[in-house]
């Protein structure tokens, strides 16, 4: 699973979503979705702008989390996150 790490990155820098969207000239709702980890598809242009603005690498913005199921059930208690 791919997760956005934008929230902690902005929080530690004390940058608001609105400020970031203005600075990188990108639509606020899209930046907000990335911040809230609600995106299903990540626009390249947005990723490039955010990484450039924050001076970070892509792997710092988007984090890959392996999910391992330990049984055939779909119960949340049966899923481990590594």
Coordinates of C-alpha atoms in Angstrom, one line a residue:
X1 CA 0.0 0.0 0.0
X2 CA 1.3 3.5 -0.9
X3 CA 0.8 6.1 1.8
X4 CA 1.2 9.8 1.7
X5 CA 3.6 11.3 4.2
X6 CA 2.7 14.9 3.4
X7 CA 0.9 15.6 6.7
X8 CA 3.9 15.1 9.0
X9 CA 6.2 16.8 6.5
X10 CA 4.1 19.9 6.5
X11 CA 3.4 19.8 10.2
X12 CA 7.0 19.7 11.2
X13 CA 7.7 22.7 8.9
X14 CA 4.6 24.5 10.1
X15 CA 3.3 24.9 6.5
X16 CA -0.5 24.8 5.9
X17 CA -2.1 23.0 3.0
X18 CA -3.4 26.3 1.7
X19 CA 0.1 27.9 1.8
X20 CA 1.6 24.9 0.0
X21 CA -1.1 25.0 -2.7
X22 CA -0.4 28.7 -3.3
X23 CA 3.3 28.4 -3.3
X24 CA 3.4 25.5 -5.8
X25 CA 0.5 26.9 -7.8
X26 CA -1.7 23.8 -7.6
X27 CA -5.4 23.4 -6.7
X28 CA -6.1 23.3 -3.0
X29 CA -8.5 20.3 -3.1
X30 CA -5.9 18.1 -4.8
X31 CA -3.2 19.1 -2.3
X32 CA -5.6 18.5 0.5
X33 CA -6.3 15.0 -0.8
X34 CA -2.6 14.2 -0.8
X35 CA -2.3 15.7 2.7
X36 CA -5.1 13.5 4.0
X37 CA -3.9 10.5 2.2
X38 CA -7.1 10.2 0.2
X39 CA -5.6 10.0 -3.3
X40 CA -6.0 7.0 -5.5
X41 CA -3.9 8.4 -8.3
X42 CA -0.9 10.7 -7.8
X43 CA -0.4 13.4 -10.5
X44 CA 3.2 13.6 -11.5
X45 CA 3.2 17.3 -11.7
X46 CA 1.9 17.6 -8.1
X47 CA 4.5 15.1 -6.8
X48 CA 7.3 17.0 -8.6
X49 CA 6.1 20.4 -7.3
X50 CA 5.8 19.1 -3.7
X51 CA 9.1 17.4 -3.7
X52 CA 10.9 20.4 -5.2
X53 CA 9.2 22.8 -2.8
X54 CA 10.0 20.8 0.3
X55 CA 13.4 19.8 -1.1
X56 CA 12.8 16.1 -0.5
X57 CA 13.0 12.8 -2.5
X58 CA 9.8 11.0 -3.7
X59 CA 10.4 8.2 -1.2
X60 CA 10.1 10.7 1.6
X61 CA 6.7 11.9 0.3
X62 CA 5.2 8.5 -0.6
X63 CA 5.8 5.5 1.6
X64 CA 5.3 1.9 0.6
X65 CA 3.8 -0.2 3.4
X66 CA 3.7 -3.9 3.0
X67 CA 0.5 -5.6 4.2
X68 CA 0.7 -9.3 5.0
X69 CA -2.5 -11.3 5.6
X70 CA -2.1 -14.2 8.1
X71 CA -5.4 -15.9 7.3
X72 CA -8.0 -16.2 4.7
X73 CA -10.5 -14.0 6.5
X74 CA -10.9 -10.3 5.8
X75 CA -11.1 -9.3 9.5
X76 CA -9.0 -6.2 10.2
X77 CA -7.4 -8.1 13.2
X78 CA -5.9 -10.6 10.8
X79 CA -3.8 -8.0 8.9
X80 CA -0.3 -7.1 9.9
X81 CA 1.4 -3.9 8.7
X82 CA 5.1 -3.9 8.4

